[in-house]
Short mmCIF file of N, CA and C in Angstrom, two decimals:
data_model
loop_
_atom_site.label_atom_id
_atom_site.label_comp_id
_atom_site.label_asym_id
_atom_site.label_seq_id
_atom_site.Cartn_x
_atom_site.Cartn_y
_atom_site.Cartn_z
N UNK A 1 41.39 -15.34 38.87
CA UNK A 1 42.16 -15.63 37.67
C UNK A 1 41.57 -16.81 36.91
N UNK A 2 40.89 -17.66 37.28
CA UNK A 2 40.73 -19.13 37.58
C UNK A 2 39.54 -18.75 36.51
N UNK A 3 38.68 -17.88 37.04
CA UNK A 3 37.23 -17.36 35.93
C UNK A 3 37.69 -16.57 34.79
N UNK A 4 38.37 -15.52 34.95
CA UNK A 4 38.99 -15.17 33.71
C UNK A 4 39.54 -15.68 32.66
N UNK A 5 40.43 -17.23 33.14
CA UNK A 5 41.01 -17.70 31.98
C UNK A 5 39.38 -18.61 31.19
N UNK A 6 38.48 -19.07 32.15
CA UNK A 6 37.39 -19.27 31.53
C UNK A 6 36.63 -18.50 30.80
N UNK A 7 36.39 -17.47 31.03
CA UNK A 7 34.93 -16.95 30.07
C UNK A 7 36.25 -16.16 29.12
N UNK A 8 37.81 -15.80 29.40
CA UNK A 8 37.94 -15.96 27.95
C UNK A 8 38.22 -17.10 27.08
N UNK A 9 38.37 -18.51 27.83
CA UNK A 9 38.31 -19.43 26.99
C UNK A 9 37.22 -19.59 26.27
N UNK A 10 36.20 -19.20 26.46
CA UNK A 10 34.91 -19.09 25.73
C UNK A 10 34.75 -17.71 24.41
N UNK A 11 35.59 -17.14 24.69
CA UNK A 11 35.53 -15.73 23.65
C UNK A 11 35.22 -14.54 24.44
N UNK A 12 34.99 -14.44 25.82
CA UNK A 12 34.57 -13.15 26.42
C UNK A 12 36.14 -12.53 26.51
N UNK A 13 35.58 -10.81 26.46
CA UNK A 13 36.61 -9.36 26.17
C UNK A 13 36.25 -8.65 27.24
N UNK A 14 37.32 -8.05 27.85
CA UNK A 14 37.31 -7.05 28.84
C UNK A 14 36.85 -5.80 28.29
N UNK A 15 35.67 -5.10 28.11
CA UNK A 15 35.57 -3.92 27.70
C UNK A 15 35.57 -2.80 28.38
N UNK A 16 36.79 -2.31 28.30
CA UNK A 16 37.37 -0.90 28.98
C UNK A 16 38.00 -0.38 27.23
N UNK A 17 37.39 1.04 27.50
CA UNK A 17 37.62 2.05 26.10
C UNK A 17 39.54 2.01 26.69
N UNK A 18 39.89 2.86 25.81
CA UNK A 18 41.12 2.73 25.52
C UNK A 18 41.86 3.75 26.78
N UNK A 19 41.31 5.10 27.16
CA UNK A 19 41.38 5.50 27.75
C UNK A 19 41.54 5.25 29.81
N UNK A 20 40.58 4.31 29.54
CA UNK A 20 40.01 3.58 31.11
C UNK A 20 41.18 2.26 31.22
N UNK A 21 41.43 1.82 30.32
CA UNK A 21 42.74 1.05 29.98
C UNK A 21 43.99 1.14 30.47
N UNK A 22 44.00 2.69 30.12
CA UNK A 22 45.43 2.95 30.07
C UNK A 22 45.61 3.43 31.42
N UNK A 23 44.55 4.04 32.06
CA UNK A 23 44.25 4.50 33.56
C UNK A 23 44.48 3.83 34.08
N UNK A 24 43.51 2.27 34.31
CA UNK A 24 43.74 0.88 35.37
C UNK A 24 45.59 0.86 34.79
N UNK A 25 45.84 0.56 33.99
CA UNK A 25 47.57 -0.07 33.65
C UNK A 25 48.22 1.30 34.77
N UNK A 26 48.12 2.08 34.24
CA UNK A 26 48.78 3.46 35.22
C UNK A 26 48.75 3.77 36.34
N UNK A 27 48.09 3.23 37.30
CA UNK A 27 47.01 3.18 38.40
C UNK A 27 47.78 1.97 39.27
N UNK A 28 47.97 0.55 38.30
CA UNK A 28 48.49 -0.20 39.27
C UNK A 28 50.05 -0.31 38.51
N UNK A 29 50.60 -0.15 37.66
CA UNK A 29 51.68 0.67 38.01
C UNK A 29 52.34 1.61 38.97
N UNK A 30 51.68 2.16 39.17
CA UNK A 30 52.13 3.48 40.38
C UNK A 30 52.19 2.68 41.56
N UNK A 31 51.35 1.40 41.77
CA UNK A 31 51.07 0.86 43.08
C UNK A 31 52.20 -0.26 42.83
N UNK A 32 52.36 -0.52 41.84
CA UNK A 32 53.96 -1.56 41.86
C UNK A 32 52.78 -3.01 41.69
N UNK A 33 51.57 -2.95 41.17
CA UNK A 33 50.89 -4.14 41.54
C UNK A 33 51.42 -4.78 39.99
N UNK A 34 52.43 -5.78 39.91
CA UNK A 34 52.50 -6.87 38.81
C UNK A 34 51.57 -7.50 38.69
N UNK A 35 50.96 -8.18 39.40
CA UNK A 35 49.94 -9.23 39.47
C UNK A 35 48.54 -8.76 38.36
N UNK A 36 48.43 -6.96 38.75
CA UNK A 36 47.14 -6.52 38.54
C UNK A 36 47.73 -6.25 37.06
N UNK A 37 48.74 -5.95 36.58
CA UNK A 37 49.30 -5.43 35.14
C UNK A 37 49.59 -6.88 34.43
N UNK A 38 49.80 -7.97 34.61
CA UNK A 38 49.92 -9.39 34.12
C UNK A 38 48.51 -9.60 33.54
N UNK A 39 47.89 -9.73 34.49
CA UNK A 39 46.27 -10.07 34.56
C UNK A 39 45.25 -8.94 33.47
N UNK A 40 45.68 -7.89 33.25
CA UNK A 40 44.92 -7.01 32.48
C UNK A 40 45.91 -7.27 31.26
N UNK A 41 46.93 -7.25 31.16
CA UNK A 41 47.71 -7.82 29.89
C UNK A 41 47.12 -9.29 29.08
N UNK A 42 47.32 -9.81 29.81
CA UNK A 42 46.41 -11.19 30.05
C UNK A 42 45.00 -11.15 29.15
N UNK A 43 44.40 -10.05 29.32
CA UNK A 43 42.41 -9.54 29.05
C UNK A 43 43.13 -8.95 27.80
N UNK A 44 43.90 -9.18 27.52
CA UNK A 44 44.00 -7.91 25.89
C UNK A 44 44.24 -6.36 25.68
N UNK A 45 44.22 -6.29 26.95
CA UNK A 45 44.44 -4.45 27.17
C UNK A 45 45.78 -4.18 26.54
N UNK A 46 46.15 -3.14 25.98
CA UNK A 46 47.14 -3.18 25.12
C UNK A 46 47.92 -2.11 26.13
N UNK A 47 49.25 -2.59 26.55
CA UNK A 47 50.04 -1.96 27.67
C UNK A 47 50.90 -1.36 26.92
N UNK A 48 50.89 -0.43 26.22
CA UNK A 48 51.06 0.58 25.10
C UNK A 48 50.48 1.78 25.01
N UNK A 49 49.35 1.94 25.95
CA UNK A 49 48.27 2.90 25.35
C UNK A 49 48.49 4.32 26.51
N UNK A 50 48.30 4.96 26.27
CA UNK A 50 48.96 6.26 27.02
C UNK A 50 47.49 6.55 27.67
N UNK A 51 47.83 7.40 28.94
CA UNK A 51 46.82 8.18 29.91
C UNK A 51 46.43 8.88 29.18
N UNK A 52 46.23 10.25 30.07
CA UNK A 52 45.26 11.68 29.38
C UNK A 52 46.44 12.35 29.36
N UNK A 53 47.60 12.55 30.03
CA UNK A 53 49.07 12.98 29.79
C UNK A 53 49.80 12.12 28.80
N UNK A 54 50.18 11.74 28.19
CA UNK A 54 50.62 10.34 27.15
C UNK A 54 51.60 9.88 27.91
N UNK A 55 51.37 9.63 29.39
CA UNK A 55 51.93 8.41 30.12
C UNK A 55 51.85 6.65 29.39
N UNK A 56 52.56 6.23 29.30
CA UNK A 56 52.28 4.65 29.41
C UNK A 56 52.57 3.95 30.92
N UNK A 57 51.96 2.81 31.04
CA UNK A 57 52.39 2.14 32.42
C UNK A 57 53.86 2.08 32.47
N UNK A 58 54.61 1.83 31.70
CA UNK A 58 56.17 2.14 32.04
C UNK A 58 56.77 3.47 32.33
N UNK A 59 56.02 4.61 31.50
CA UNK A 59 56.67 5.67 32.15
C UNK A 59 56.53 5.90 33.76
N UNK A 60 54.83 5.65 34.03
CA UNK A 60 54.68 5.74 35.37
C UNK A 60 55.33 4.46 36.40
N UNK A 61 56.09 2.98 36.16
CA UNK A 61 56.64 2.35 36.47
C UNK A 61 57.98 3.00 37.09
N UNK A 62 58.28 3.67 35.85
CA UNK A 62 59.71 4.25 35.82
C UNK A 62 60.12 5.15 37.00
N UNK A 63 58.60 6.24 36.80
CA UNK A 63 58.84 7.44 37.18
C UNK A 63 58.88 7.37 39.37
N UNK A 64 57.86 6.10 39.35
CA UNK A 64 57.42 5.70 40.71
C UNK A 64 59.41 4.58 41.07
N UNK A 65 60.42 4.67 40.43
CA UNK A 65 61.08 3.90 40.74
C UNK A 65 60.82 2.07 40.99
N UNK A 66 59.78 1.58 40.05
CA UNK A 66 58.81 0.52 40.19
C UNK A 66 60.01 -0.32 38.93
N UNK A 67 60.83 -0.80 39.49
CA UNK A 67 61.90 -1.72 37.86
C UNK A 67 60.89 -2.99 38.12
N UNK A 68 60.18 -4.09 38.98
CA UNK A 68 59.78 -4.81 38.18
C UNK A 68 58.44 -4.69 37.08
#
C-alpha cells in the first residue's frame, strides 16, 4: 500500500482496460476481499464498470451475500 500511495504520489496510473477492471473489482468481490476493492478504488479504477455480463462489483457483492 505504502508503494502505491507513492508512485501515485508521483502521477503513476494503474493501467487495466476497462474490462480487466471490472473483472479484478468482480473477482474480489465474490471473495468478500474489502481490502483488495479499497485499494483498486484507491488506483482510479472506476467501481461502476460492469463485467462481460453487465455485473458491477455490487451486484456480485450482493449476489455472493457479501453486505460489507
Amino acid at each position: 500500500d505504502n508503494v502505491t500511495l507513492l508512485l501515485r504520489s508521483h502521477g503513476a496510473v494503474l493501467s487495466l482496460d476497462a474490462s480487466e477492471g471490472a473483472k479484478q473489482l468482480c473477482d474480489a468481490a465474490k471473495r468478500n476481499d474489502c481490502e483488495l476493492l479499497k485499494r483498486l478504488a484507491g488506483c482510479g479504477i472506476n467501481v461502476n464498470q460492469a463485467d462481460y455480463d453487465s455485473r458491477t462489483a455490487l451486484h456480485v457483492a450482493a449476489s455472493e451475500g457479501n453486505l460489507e
